[in-house]
Amino acid sequence: KAGVTQTPRYLIKTRGQQVTLSCSPISGHRSVSWYQQTPGQGLQFLFEYFSETQRNKGNFPGRFSGRQFSNSRSEMNVSTLELGDSALYLCASSPSSSFLALNGEQYFGPGTRLTVT
Amino acid sequence: GQQVMQIPQYQHVQEGEDFTTYCNSSTTLSNIQWYKQRPGGHPVFLIQLVKSGEVKKQKRLTFQFGEAKKNSSLHITATQTTDVGTYFCAGTRGSTLGRLYFGRGTQLTVWP
């Protein structure tokens, strides 16, 4: 099976702009999670979707949003970019069997490296 | 606040020495997972533990889940330079769907 793919891999934006990142999960995985990774903060949970429904959300401002499509592909959007949004954004898919199932193992994509100048 | 604490944050060892990282949660976990992230890479799933007191081995790696399901450890015997990377633990809680609680990771450096 193909792994998790993320596009684009690298992105440079200026403050105030918005950005959309894309994630294609492993075929058959209905759970997709997003994380922000910075050297000082480790892996910060953004949100998780299962079959197009957001099941959980981390403590990020409303500028960070996401969605999941019927084919399980997911996007996250960051509006009004700030310098502090520079980070590696990781997407992970998981073979959770149902909406009420706890997350199993996560398969991470290579990430999108976002630089805000 | 941090739901899962992981120590140490950094560990430098000589090749051949052992290494252990510890993970502690303030609440009972339904399962604990371990991941490894090589420099410049993304986290890769290593193993999942579900049962109280469970111990699993993968070659030189030994994973333990505490009896109370609040702590876990990863022990590497006789480290090799290929073990370099950051090791993360991540737990799920039965009351919380759709989320893993990640520790901040232990960055392991192995000197030849």
Short mmCIF file of C-alpha atoms in Angstrom, two decimals:
data_model
loop_
_atom_site.label_atom_id
_atom_site.label_comp_id
_atom_site.label_asym_id
_atom_site.label_seq_id
_atom_site.Cartn_x
_atom_site.Cartn_y
_atom_site.Cartn_z
CA LYS A 1 0.00 0.00 0.00
CA ALA A 2 1.12 3.52 -0.68
CA GLY A 3 2.01 5.53 2.40
CA VAL A 4 0.60 8.82 3.59
CA THR A 5 1.34 11.63 1.19
CA GLN A 6 1.40 15.34 1.91
CA THR A 7 1.56 18.27 -0.46
CA PRO A 8 3.30 20.53 -0.81
CA ARG A 9 6.49 19.40 0.92
CA TYR A 10 7.86 22.90 1.33
CA LEU A 11 6.14 26.24 1.44
CA ILE A 12 7.24 29.81 2.04
CA LYS A 13 4.60 32.40 2.87
CA THR A 14 4.57 35.91 4.24
CA ARG A 15 2.79 37.13 7.33
CA GLY A 16 -0.89 37.73 6.85
CA GLN A 17 -1.28 35.25 4.02
CA GLN A 18 -3.22 32.03 4.25
CA VAL A 19 -2.16 28.51 3.38
CA THR A 20 -3.81 25.18 2.64
CA LEU A 21 -2.01 21.90 3.19
CA SER A 22 -3.18 18.57 1.83
CA CYS A 23 -2.95 15.02 3.11
CA SER A 24 -3.85 11.74 1.44
CA PRO A 25 -4.11 8.88 3.93
CA ILE A 26 -3.30 5.25 3.42
CA SER A 27 -6.05 3.56 1.44
CA GLY A 28 -8.77 2.32 3.78
CA HIS A 29 -7.82 4.57 6.70
CA ARG A 30 -10.67 6.78 7.76
CA SER A 31 -8.92 8.64 10.59
CA VAL A 32 -6.62 11.54 9.81
CA SER A 33 -4.81 13.60 12.42
CA TRP A 34 -2.77 16.77 12.05
CA TYR A 35 0.20 17.83 14.17
CA GLN A 36 2.45 20.84 14.34
CA GLN A 37 6.06 20.08 15.14
CA THR A 38 8.55 22.68 16.26
CA PRO A 39 11.93 22.16 17.97
CA GLY A 40 10.81 23.72 21.21
CA GLN A 41 7.30 22.27 21.50
CA GLY A 42 7.49 18.76 20.15
CA LEU A 43 4.38 17.32 18.49
CA GLN A 44 1.35 19.52 19.08
CA PHE A 45 -2.03 18.03 18.22
CA LEU A 46 -4.17 20.17 15.93
CA PHE A 47 -7.25 18.06 15.14
CA GLU A 48 -8.46 14.68 14.06
CA TYR A 49 -11.13 13.64 11.61
CA PHE A 50 -12.94 10.38 11.15
CA SER A 51 -15.20 9.89 8.14
CA GLU A 52 -15.52 13.65 7.57
CA THR A 53 -16.35 14.43 11.22
CA GLN A 54 -13.97 16.20 13.56
CA ARG A 55 -13.66 14.02 16.64
CA ASN A 56 -11.14 16.06 18.55
CA LYS A 57 -9.38 19.39 18.46
CA GLY A 58 -6.25 20.69 20.14
CA ASN A 59 -5.63 24.08 21.69
CA PHE A 60 -4.90 26.12 18.63
CA PRO A 61 -6.52 29.42 17.66
CA GLY A 62 -9.40 29.52 15.22
CA ARG A 63 -7.00 30.51 12.44
CA PHE A 64 -6.25 26.81 12.17
CA SER A 65 -8.99 24.78 10.56
CA GLY A 66 -9.35 21.53 8.75
CA ARG A 67 -11.70 19.29 6.92
CA GLN A 68 -11.93 15.79 5.57
CA PHE A 69 -13.51 14.70 2.33
CA SER A 70 -15.56 11.62 1.56
CA ASN A 71 -12.49 9.88 0.13
CA SER A 72 -10.70 10.47 3.50
CA ARG A 73 -8.31 13.01 2.04
CA SER A 74 -7.86 15.92 4.40
CA GLU A 75 -6.83 19.53 4.23
CA MET A 76 -5.80 22.00 6.87
CA ASN A 77 -5.92 25.73 6.47
CA VAL A 78 -4.12 28.45 8.35
CA SER A 79 -5.34 31.97 7.84
CA THR A 80 -3.57 35.22 8.68
CA LEU A 81 -0.19 33.56 9.04
CA GLU A 82 2.13 34.60 11.84
CA LEU A 83 5.88 34.10 12.15
CA GLY A 84 5.26 31.59 14.93
CA ASP A 85 3.35 29.35 12.54
CA SER A 86 6.64 28.32 10.94
CA ALA A 87 6.85 24.60 11.60
CA LEU A 88 6.69 21.12 10.19
CA TYR A 89 3.06 20.10 9.75
CA LEU A 90 2.54 16.37 9.95
CA CYS A 91 -0.47 14.41 8.93
CA ALA A 92 -1.08 10.87 10.16
CA SER A 93 -3.65 8.30 9.21
CA SER A 94 -4.87 5.48 11.38
CA PRO A 95 -6.88 2.32 10.74
CA SER A 96 -9.55 3.09 13.36
CA SER A 97 -12.41 0.70 12.78
CA SER A 98 -15.33 2.90 13.82
CA PHE A 99 -16.20 6.37 15.05
CA LEU A 100 -16.21 5.15 18.64
CA ALA A 101 -12.90 3.32 18.38
CA LEU A 102 -9.78 4.70 19.99
CA ASN A 103 -6.95 5.59 17.69
CA GLY A 104 -4.63 2.80 16.79
CA GLU A 105 -1.17 3.17 15.38
CA GLN A 106 -0.52 6.35 13.43
CA TYR A 107 1.16 6.35 10.04
CA PHE A 108 2.78 9.67 9.44
CA GLY A 109 3.39 11.43 6.17
CA PRO A 110 6.67 13.20 5.39
CA GLY A 111 5.23 16.54 6.46
CA THR A 112 4.98 20.01 4.97
CA ARG A 113 7.70 22.42 6.03
CA LEU A 114 6.08 25.85 6.29
CA THR A 115 8.22 28.95 6.62
CA VAL A 116 6.54 32.27 7.34
CA THR A 117 8.59 35.39 6.65
CA GLY B 1 -0.99 21.21 30.34
CA GLN B 2 1.23 18.34 29.34
CA GLN B 3 -0.79 15.15 29.63
CA VAL B 4 2.09 12.74 29.12
CA MET B 5 5.50 13.46 30.55
CA GLN B 6 8.57 11.91 29.01
CA ILE B 7 12.11 11.89 30.41
CA PRO B 8 14.89 12.49 29.79
CA GLN B 9 14.62 15.09 27.07
CA TYR B 10 18.11 14.31 25.79
CA GLN B 11 20.40 11.34 26.18
CA HIS B 12 23.90 10.94 24.86
CA VAL B 13 25.46 7.49 25.01
CA GLN B 14 28.51 5.71 23.73
CA GLU B 15 27.79 2.99 21.23
CA GLY B 16 27.24 -0.25 23.12
CA GLU B 17 25.73 1.39 26.19
CA ASP B 18 22.11 0.88 27.16
CA PHE B 19 19.41 3.54 26.91
CA THR B 20 16.06 3.98 28.62
CA THR B 21 13.31 6.54 28.18
CA TYR B 22 10.34 6.85 30.52
CA CYS B 23 6.82 7.99 29.97
CA ASN B 24 4.34 8.99 32.71
CA SER B 25 0.71 9.96 32.57
CA SER B 26 -1.39 11.61 35.25
CA THR B 27 -4.36 9.51 34.16
CA THR B 28 -4.86 5.89 33.20
CA LEU B 29 -4.15 5.17 29.57
CA SER B 30 -6.06 2.75 27.38
CA ASN B 31 -2.95 2.00 25.37
CA ILE B 32 0.54 3.32 24.88
CA GLN B 33 2.35 3.59 21.58
CA TRP B 34 5.98 4.27 20.79
CA TYR B 35 7.38 6.06 17.79
CA LYS B 36 10.85 6.81 16.46
CA GLN B 37 11.74 9.85 14.43
CA ARG B 38 15.09 9.92 12.69
CA PRO B 39 16.73 13.32 12.13
CA GLY B 40 15.01 14.99 9.19
CA GLY B 41 12.33 12.30 9.06
CA HIS B 42 8.84 11.73 10.35
CA PRO B 43 7.68 9.64 13.31
CA VAL B 44 7.45 5.93 12.59
CA PHE B 45 5.28 3.60 14.64
CA LEU B 46 7.24 1.03 16.64
CA ILE B 47 4.78 -0.77 18.88
CA GLN B 48 1.56 -0.59 20.85
CA LEU B 49 0.98 -1.95 24.36
CA VAL B 50 -2.52 -2.48 25.67
CA LYS B 51 -2.47 -4.74 28.72
CA SER B 52 -1.46 -3.86 32.26
CA GLY B 53 2.11 -5.02 32.92
CA GLU B 54 2.66 -5.94 29.30
CA VAL B 55 6.22 -6.40 28.07
CA LYS B 56 7.12 -6.65 24.40
CA LYS B 57 10.47 -7.04 22.71
CA GLN B 58 11.74 -6.12 19.30
CA LYS B 59 15.31 -7.33 18.95
CA ARG B 60 17.31 -5.00 21.24
CA LEU B 61 14.24 -2.91 22.19
CA THR B 62 12.12 -3.76 25.24
CA PHE B 63 8.85 -1.98 25.88
CA GLN B 64 6.93 -2.08 29.14
CA PHE B 65 3.50 -0.87 30.19
CA GLY B 66 3.05 -0.30 33.90
CA GLU B 67 0.66 -2.24 36.09
CA ALA B 68 -1.47 0.85 36.66
CA LYS B 69 -1.35 1.72 32.97
CA LYS B 70 0.02 5.15 33.78
CA ASN B 71 3.64 4.68 32.83
CA SER B 72 5.74 3.02 30.20
CA SER B 73 9.37 2.60 29.29
CA LEU B 74 11.49 1.82 26.28
CA HIS B 75 14.86 0.21 26.87
CA ILE B 76 17.48 -0.28 24.19
CA THR B 77 20.26 -2.74 24.90
CA ALA B 78 23.72 -2.13 23.44
CA THR B 79 22.87 0.94 21.40
CA GLN B 80 24.07 1.30 17.84
CA THR B 81 24.51 4.41 15.71
CA THR B 82 21.39 3.39 13.81
CA ASP B 83 19.38 3.96 17.01
CA VAL B 84 19.92 7.72 16.76
CA GLY B 85 16.68 9.69 16.72
CA THR B 86 13.89 10.95 18.90
CA TYR B 87 11.67 8.44 20.64
CA PHE B 88 8.11 9.45 21.44
CA CYS B 89 5.53 7.77 23.58
CA ALA B 90 1.85 8.43 22.93
CA GLY B 91 -1.17 7.29 24.87
CA THR B 92 -4.89 7.16 24.37
CA ARG B 93 -7.53 7.66 27.04
CA GLY B 94 -10.78 5.76 26.99
CA SER B 95 -12.80 8.93 27.57
CA THR B 96 -11.27 10.77 24.64
CA LEU B 97 -11.85 9.77 21.08
CA GLY B 98 -9.70 10.88 18.20
CA ARG B 99 -6.62 11.83 20.07
CA LEU B 100 -3.22 10.53 21.09
CA TYR B 101 -1.36 12.32 23.84
CA PHE B 102 2.28 12.54 22.83
CA GLY B 103 5.21 12.97 25.17
CA ARG B 104 7.80 15.55 24.16
CA GLY B 105 10.21 12.85 23.16
CA THR B 106 13.71 11.77 24.13
CA GLN B 107 16.42 12.69 21.67
CA LEU B 108 19.04 9.97 21.59
CA THR B 109 22.56 10.60 20.34
CA VAL B 110 24.94 7.67 19.99
CA TRP B 111 28.65 8.26 19.72
CA PRO B 112 30.69 5.64 17.88
#
